[in-house]
PDB file of C-alpha atoms in Angstrom:
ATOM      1  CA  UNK A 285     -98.182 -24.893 -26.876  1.00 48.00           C
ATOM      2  CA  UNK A 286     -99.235 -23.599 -30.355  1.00 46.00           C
ATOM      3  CA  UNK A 287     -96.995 -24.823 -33.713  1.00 42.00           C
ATOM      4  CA  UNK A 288     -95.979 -20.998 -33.772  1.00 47.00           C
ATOM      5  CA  UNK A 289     -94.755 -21.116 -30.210  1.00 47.00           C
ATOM      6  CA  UNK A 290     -93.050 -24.514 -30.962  1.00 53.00           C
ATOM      7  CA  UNK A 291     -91.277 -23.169 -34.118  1.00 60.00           C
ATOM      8  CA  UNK A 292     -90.218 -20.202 -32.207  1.00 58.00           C
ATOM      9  CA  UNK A 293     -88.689 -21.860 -29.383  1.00 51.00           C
ATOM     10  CA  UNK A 294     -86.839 -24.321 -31.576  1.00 53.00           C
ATOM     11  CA  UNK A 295     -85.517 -21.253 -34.041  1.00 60.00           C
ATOM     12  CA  UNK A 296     -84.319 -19.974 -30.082  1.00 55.00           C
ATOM     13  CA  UNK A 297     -82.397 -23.300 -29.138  1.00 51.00           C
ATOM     14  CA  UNK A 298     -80.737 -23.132 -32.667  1.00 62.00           C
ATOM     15  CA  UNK A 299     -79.756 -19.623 -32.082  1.00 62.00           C
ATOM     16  CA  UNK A 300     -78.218 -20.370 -28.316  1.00 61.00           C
ATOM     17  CA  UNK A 301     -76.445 -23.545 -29.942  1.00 56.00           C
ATOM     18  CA  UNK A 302     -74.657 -21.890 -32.928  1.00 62.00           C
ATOM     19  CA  UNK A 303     -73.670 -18.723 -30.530  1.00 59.00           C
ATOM     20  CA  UNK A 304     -72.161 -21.480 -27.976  1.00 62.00           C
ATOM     21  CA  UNK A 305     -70.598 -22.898 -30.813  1.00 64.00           C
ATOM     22  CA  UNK A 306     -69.539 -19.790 -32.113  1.00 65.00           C
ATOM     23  CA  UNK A 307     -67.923 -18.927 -28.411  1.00 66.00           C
ATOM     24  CA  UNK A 308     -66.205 -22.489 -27.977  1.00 62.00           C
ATOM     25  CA  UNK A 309     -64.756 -21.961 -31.391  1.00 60.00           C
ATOM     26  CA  UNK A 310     -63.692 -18.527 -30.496  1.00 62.00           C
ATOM     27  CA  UNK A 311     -61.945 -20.013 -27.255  1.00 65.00           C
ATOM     28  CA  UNK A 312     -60.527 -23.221 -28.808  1.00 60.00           C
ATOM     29  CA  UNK A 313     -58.812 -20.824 -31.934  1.00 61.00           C
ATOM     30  CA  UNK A 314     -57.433 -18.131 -29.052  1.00 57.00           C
ATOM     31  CA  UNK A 315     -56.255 -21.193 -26.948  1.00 57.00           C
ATOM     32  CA  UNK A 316     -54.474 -22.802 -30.008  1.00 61.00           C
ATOM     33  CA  UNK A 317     -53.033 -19.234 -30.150  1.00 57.00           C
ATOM     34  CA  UNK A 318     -51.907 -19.021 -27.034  1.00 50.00           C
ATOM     35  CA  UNK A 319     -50.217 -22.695 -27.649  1.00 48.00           C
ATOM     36  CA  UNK A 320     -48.236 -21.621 -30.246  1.00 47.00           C
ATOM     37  CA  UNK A 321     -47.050 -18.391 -28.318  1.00 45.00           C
ATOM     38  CA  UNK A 322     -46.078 -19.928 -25.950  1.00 42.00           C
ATOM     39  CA  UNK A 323     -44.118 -22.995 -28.207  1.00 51.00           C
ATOM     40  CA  UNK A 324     -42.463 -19.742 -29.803  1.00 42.00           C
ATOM     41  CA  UNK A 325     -41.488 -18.309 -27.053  1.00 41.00           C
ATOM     42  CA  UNK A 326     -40.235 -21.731 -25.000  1.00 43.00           C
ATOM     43  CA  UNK A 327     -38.028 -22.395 -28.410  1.00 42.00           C
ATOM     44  CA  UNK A 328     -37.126 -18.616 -27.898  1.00 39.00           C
ATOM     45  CA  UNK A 329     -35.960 -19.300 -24.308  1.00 44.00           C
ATOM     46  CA  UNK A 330     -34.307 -22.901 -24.988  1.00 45.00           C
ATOM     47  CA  UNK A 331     -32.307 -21.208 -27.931  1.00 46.00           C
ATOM     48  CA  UNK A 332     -31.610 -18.055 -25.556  1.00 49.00           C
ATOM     49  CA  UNK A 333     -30.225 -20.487 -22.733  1.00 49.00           C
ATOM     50  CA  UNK A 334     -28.213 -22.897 -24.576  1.00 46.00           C
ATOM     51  CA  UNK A 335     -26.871 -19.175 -25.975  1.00 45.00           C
ATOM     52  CA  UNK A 336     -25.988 -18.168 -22.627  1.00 40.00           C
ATOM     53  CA  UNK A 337     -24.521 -20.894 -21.528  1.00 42.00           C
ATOM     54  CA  UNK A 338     -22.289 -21.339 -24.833  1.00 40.00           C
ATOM     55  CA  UNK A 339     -21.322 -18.079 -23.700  1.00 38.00           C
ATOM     56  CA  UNK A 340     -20.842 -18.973 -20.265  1.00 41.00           C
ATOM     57  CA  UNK A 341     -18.805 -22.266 -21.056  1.00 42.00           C
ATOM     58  CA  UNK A 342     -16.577 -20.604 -23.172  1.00 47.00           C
ATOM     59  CA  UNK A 343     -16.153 -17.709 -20.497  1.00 63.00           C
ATOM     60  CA  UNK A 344     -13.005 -17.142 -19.549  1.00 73.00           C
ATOM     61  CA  UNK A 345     -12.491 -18.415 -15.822  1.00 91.00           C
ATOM     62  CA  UNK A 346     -11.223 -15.768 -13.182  1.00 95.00           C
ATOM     63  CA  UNK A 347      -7.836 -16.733 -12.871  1.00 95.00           C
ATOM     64  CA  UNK A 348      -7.832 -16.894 -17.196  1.00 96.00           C
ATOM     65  CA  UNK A 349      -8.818 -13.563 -17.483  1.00 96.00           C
ATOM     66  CA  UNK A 350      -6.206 -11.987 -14.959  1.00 95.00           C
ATOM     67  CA  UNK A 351      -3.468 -13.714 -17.178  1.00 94.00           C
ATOM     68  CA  UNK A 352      -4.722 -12.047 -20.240  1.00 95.00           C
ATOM     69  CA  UNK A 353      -4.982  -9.389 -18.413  1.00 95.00           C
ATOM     70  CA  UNK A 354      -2.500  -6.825 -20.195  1.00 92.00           C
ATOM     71  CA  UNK A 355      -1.742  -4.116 -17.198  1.00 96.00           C
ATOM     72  CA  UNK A 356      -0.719  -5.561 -13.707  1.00 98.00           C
ATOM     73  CA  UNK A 357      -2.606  -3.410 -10.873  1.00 98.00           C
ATOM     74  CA  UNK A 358       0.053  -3.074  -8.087  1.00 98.00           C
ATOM     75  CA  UNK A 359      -0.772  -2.516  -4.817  1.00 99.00           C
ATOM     76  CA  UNK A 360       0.257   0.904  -3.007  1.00 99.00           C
ATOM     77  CA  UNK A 361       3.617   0.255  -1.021  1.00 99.00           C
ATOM     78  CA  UNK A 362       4.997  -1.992  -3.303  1.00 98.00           C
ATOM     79  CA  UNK A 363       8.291  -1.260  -5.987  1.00 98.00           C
ATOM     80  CA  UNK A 364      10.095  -2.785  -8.557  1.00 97.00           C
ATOM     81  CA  UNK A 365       8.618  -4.506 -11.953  1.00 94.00           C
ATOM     82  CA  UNK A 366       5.414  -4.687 -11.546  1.00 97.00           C
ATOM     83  CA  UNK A 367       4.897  -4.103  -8.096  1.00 98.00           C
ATOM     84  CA  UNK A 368       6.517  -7.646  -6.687  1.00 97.00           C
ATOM     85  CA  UNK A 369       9.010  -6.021  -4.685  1.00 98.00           C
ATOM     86  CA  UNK A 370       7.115  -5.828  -1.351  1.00 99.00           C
ATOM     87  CA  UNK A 371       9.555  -4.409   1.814  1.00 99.00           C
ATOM     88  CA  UNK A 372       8.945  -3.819   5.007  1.00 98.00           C
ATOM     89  CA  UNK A 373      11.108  -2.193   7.973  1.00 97.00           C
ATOM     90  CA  UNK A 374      13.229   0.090   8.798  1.00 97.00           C
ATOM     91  CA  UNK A 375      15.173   2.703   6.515  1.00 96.00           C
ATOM     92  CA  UNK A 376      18.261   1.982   8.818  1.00 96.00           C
ATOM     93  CA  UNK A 377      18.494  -1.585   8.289  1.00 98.00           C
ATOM     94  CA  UNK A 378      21.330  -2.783   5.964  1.00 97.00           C
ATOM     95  CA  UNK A 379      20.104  -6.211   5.043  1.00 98.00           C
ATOM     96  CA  UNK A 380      16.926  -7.505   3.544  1.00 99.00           C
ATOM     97  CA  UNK A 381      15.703 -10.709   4.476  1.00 99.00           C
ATOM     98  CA  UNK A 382      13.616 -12.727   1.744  1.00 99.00           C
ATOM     99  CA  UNK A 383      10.833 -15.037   3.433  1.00 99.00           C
ATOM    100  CA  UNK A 384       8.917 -17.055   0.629  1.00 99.00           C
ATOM    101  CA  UNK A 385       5.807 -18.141   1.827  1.00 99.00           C
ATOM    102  CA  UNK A 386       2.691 -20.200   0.141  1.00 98.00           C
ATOM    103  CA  UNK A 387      -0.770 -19.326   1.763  1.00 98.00           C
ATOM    104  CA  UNK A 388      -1.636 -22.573   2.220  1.00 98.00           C
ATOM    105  CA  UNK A 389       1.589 -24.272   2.953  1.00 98.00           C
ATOM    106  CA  UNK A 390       0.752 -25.976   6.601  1.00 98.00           C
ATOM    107  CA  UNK A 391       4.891 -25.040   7.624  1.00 98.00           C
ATOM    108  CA  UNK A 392       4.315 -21.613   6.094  1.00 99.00           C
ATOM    109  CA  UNK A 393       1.663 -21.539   8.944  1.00 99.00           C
ATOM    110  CA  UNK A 394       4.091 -23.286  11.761  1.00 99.00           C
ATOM    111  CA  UNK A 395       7.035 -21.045  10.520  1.00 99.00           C
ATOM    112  CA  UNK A 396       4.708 -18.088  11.043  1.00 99.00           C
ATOM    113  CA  UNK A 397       3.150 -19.350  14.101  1.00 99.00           C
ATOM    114  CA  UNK A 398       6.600 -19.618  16.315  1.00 99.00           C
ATOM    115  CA  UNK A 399       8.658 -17.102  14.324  1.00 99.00           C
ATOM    116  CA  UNK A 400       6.669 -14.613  13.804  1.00 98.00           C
ATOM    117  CA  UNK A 401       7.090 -12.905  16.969  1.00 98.00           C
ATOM    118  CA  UNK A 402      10.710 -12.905  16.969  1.00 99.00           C
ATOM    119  CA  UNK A 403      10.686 -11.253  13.064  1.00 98.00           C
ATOM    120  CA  UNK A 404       8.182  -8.837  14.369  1.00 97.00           C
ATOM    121  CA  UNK A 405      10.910  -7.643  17.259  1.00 98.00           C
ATOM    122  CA  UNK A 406      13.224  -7.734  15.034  1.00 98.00           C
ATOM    123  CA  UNK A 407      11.941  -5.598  12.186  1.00 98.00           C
ATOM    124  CA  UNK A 408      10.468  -2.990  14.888  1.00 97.00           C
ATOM    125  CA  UNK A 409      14.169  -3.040  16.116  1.00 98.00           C
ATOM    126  CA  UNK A 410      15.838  -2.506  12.615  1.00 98.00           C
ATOM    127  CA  UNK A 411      18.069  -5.393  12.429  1.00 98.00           C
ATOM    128  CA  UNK A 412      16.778  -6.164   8.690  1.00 99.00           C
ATOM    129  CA  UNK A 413      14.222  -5.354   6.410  1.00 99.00           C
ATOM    130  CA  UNK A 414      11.538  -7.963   5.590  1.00 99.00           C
ATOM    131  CA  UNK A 415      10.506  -8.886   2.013  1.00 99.00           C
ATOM    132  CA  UNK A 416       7.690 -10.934   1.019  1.00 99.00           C
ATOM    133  CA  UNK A 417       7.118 -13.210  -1.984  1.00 99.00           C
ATOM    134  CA  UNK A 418       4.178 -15.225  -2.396  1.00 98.00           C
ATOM    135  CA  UNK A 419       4.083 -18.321  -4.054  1.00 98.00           C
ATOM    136  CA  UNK A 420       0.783 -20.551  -5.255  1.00 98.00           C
ATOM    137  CA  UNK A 421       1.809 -24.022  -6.859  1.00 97.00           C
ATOM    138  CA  UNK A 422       0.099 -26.006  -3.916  1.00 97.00           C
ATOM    139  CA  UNK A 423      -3.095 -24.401  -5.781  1.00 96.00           C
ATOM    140  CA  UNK A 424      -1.520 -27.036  -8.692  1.00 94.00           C
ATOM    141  CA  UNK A 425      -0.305 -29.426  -6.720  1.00 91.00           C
ATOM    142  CA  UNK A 426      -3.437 -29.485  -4.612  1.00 92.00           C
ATOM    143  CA  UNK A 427      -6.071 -28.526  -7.034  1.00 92.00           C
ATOM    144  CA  UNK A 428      -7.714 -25.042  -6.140  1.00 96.00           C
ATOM    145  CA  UNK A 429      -7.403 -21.695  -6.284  1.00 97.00           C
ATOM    146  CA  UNK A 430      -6.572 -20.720  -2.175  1.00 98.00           C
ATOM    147  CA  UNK A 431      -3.410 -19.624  -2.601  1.00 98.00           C
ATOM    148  CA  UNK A 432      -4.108 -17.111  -5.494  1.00 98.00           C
ATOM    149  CA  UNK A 433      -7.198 -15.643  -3.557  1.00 99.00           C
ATOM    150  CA  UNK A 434      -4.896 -15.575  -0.662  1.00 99.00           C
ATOM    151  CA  UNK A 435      -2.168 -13.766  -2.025  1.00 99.00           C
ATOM    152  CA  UNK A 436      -5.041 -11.273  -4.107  1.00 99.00           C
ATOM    153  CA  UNK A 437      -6.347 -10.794  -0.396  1.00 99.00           C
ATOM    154  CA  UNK A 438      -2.491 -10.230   0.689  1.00 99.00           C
ATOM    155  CA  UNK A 439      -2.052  -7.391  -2.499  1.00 99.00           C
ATOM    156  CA  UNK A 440      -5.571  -5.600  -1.058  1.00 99.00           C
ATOM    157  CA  UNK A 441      -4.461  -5.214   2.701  1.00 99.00           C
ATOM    158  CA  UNK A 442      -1.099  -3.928   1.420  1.00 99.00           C
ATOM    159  CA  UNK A 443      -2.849  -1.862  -0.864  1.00 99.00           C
ATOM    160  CA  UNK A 444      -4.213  -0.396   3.101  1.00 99.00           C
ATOM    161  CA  UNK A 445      -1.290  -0.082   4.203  1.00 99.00           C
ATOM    162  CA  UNK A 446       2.286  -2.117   5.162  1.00 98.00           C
ATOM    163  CA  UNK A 447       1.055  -2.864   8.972  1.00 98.00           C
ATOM    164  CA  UNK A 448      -2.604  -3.765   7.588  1.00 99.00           C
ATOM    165  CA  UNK A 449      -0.651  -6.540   5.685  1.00 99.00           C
ATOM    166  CA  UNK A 450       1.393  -8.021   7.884  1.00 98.00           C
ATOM    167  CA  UNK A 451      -1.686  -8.193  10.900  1.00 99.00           C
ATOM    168  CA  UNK A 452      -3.602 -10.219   8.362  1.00 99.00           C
ATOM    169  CA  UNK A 453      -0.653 -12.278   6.734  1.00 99.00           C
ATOM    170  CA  UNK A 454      -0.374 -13.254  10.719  1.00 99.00           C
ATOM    171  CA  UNK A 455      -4.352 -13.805  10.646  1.00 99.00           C
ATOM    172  CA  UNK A 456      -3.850 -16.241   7.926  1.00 99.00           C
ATOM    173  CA  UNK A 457      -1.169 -18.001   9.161  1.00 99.00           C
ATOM    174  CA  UNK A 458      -2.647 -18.387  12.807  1.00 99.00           C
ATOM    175  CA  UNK A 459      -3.652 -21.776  14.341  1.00 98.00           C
ATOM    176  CA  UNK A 460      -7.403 -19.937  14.727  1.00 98.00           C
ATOM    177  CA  UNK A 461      -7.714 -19.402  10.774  1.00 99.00           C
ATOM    178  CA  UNK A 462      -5.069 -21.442   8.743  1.00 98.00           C
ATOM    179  CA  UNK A 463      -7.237 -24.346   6.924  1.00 97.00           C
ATOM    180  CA  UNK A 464      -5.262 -28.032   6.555  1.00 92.00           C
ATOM    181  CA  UNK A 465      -3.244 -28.087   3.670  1.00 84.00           C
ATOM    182  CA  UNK A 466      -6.212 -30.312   1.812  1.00 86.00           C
ATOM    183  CA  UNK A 467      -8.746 -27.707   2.453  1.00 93.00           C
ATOM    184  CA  UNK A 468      -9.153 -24.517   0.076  1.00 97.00           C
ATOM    185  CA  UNK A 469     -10.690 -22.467   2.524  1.00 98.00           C
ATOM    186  CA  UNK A 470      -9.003 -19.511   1.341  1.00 98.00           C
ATOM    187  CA  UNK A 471     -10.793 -19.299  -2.311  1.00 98.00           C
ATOM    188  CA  UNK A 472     -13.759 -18.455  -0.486  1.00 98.00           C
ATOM    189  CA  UNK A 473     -14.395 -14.887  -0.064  1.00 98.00           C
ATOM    190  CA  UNK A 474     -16.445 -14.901   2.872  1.00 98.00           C
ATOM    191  CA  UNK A 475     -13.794 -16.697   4.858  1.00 99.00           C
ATOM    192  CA  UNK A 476     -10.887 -14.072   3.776  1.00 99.00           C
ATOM    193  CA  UNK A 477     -13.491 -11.392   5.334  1.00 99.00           C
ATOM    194  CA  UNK A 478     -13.892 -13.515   8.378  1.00 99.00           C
ATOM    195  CA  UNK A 479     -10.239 -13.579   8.806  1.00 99.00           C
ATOM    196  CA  UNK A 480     -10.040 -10.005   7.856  1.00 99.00           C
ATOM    197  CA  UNK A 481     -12.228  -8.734  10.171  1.00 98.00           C
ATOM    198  CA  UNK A 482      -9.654  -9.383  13.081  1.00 99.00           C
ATOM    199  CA  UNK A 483      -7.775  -6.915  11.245  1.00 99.00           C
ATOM    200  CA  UNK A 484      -9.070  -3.197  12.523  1.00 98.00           C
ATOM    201  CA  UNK A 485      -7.771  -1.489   9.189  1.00 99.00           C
ATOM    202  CA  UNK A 486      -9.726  -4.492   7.342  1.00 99.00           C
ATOM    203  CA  UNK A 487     -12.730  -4.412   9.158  1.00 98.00           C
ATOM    204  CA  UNK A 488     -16.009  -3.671   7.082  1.00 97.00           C
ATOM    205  CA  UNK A 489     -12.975  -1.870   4.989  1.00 98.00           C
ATOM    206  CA  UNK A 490     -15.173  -1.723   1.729  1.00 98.00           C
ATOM    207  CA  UNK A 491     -12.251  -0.864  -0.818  1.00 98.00           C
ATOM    208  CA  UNK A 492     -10.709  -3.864   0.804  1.00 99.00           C
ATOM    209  CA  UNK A 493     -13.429  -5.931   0.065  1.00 99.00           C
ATOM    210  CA  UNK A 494     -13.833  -4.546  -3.497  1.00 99.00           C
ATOM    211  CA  UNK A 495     -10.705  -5.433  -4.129  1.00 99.00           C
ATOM    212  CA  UNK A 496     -10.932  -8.895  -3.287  1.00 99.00           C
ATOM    213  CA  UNK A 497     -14.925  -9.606  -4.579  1.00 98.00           C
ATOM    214  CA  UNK A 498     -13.281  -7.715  -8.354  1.00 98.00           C
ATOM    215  CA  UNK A 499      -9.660  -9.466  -8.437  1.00 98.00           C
ATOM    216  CA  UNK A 500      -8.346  -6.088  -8.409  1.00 98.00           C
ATOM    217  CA  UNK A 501      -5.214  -7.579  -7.783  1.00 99.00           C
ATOM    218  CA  UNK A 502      -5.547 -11.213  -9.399  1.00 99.00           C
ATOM    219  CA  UNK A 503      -2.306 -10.290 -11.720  1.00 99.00           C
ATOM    220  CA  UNK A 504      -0.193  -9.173  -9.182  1.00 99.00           C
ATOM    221  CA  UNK A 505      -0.860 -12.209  -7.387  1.00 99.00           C
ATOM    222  CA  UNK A 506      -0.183 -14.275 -10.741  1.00 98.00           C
ATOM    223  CA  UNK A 507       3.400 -12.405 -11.320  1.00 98.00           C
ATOM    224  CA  UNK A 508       4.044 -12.762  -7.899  1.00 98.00           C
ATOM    225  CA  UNK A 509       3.922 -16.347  -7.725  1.00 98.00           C
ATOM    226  CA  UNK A 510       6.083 -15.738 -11.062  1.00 98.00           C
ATOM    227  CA  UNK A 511       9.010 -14.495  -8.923  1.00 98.00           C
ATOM    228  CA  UNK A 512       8.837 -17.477  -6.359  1.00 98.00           C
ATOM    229  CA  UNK A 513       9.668 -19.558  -9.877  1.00 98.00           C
ATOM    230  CA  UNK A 514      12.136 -17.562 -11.401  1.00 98.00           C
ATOM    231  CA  UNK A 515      13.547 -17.216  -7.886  1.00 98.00           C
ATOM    232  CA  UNK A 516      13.534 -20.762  -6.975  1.00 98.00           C
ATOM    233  CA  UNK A 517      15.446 -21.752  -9.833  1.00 97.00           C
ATOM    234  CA  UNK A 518      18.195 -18.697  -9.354  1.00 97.00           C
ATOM    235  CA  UNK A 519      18.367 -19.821  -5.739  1.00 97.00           C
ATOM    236  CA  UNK A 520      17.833 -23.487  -5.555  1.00 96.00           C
ATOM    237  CA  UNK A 521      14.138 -22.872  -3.342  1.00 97.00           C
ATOM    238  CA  UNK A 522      12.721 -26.427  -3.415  1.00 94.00           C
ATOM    239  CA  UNK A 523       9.512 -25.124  -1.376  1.00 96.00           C
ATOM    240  CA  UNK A 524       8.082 -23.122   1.024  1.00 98.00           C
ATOM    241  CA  UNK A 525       8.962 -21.779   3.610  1.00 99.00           C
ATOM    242  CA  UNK A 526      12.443 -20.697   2.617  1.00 99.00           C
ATOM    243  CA  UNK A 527      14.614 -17.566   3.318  1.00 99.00           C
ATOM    244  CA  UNK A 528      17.385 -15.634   1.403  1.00 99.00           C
ATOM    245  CA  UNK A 529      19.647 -13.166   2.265  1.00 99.00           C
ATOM    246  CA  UNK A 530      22.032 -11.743   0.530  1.00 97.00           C
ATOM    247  CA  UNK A 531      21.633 -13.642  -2.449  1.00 97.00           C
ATOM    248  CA  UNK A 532      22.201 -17.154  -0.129  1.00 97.00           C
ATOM    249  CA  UNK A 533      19.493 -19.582   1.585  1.00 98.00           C
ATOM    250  CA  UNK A 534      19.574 -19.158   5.077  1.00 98.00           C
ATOM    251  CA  UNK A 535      19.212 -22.291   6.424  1.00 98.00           C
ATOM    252  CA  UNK A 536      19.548 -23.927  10.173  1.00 96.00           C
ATOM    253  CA  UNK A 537      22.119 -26.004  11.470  1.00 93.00           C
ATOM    254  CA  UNK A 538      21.632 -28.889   9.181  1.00 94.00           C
ATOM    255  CA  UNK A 539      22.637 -26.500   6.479  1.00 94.00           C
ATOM    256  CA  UNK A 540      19.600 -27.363   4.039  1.00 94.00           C
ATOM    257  CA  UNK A 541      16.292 -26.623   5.713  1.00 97.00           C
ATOM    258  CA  UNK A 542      14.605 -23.637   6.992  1.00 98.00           C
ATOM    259  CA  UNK A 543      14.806 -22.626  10.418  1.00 98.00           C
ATOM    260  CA  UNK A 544      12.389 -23.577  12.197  1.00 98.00           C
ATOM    261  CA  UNK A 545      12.881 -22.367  15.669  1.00 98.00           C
ATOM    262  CA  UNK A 546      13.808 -19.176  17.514  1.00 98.00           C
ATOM    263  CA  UNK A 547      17.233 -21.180  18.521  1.00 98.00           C
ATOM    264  CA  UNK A 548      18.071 -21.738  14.920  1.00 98.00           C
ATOM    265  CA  UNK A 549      16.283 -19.074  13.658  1.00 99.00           C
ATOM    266  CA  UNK A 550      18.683 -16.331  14.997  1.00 98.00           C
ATOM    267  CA  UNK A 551      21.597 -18.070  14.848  1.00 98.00           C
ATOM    268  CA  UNK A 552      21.113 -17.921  11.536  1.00 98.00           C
ATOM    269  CA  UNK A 553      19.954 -14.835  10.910  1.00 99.00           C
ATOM    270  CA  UNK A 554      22.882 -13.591  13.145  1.00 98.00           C
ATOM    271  CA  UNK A 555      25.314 -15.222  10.749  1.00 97.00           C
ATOM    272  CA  UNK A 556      24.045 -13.593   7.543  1.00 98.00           C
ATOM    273  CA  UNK A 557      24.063 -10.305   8.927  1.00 98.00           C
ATOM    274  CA  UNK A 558      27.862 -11.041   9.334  1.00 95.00           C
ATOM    275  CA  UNK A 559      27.991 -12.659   5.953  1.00 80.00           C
TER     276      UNK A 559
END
């Protein structure tokens, strides 16, 4: 090879080195770049999640927000301030009897289970008018929140209609579908459709379901459970179940508890009718 050759193969290795140079320190500035893009953007996204869940944590909770809520949304076939007065029966029928009930009260379920029947014949015969008030302080006692979505549930089949209501405050109460008193089956929603979709009116009934999945009627289940406090107190109620008529506890033949079968039941429903 001449000198010239030599020279101009060596000037052509220089040249390929300084343009490989040239590209690695192309790619190592464009990688440091991207490095720093990507730090920006991580410290974007840290800052943005610790943001959202500030904003989370300090997020009211469900059951929060319906007690700020200003406006109570009552439920169609309901009277009275704010839509707590919840009868059902027969225009005919003189008396009204009170039944005060706790969706996950265990002798709620057993009062429901064997009396239920026998109120059913009753009201379809007109001997009194039923009226329903919900109470939720096992949800306190118990921790939970099974009796409020219960008694929201309750406000959405009414809002269907009277019969819609009753069918599913049966469904609840049943042996089939009523959880132990330790479980809070009830807050989930899934379960209240379960149990809802023995219901015909409530089956796949999407406003009914709306109702539930948007606490449509989280207040009214709040003020409800309200009543069963003020009540209690005006009545001396010391739980659930427990009837009034009349302004009195009706009670069985012990004279202090609920009655809990048909027996005592209409004996003593007989005798506040006389009242």
């Amino acid at each position: 090879m001449s000198k010239r050759n030599s020279q101009e193969a060596k000037r052509a290795a220089r040249e390929r080195l300084r343009a490989q140079r040239e590209r690695e320190a192309k790619r190592a500035k464009i990688k440091r770049q991207i490095v720093v893009v990507c730090s920006a953007i991580a410290v974007v996204a840290a800052a943005g999640g610790i943001g959202y869940a500030v904003v989370q944590a300090n997020k009211p909770t469900r059951w929060e927000a319906a007690q700020e809520q200003k406006e109570v949304v009552a439920p169609a076939n309901t009277s009275g301030k704010d839509g707590t007065t919840v009868v059902i029966g027969k225009d005919s029928a003189e008396k009204t009897l009170v039944v005060y009930e706790d969706p996950r009260c265990p002798v709620c379920a057993q009062f429901e289970q064997t009396l239920g029947p026998t109120i059913k014949k009753d009201l379809d015969a007109g001997k009194y008018k039923l009226q329903f008030v919900g109470a939720s302080f096992l949800d306190k006692g118990l921790q939970g929140e099974g009796s409020r979505k219960a008694l929201s549930a309750l406000g959405a089949a009414l809002n269907v209609s009277p019969e819609a209501f009753l069918e599913y405050k049966t469904a609840l109460y049943s042996a089939k579908f009523h959880p132990e008193e330790s479980e809070d089956k009830f807050k989930d929603e899934s379960y209240l459709f379960k149990v809802a979709d023995t219901v015909d009116a409530l089956k796949d009934n999407k406003t009914f379901q709306n109702d539930v999945k948007n606490g449509t009627f989280d207040k009214w289940a709040l003020v409800m459970s309200k009543k069963f406090d003020e009540d209690s107190e005006k009545y001396g109620l010391t739980g659930t179940p427990s009837l009034v008529m009349d302004g009195k506890k009706v009670t069985g033949s012990d004279g202090q508890n609920t009655p809990m079968t048909v027996e005592e039941f209409t004996a003593a429903i007989d005798k506040a009718l006389k009242g």
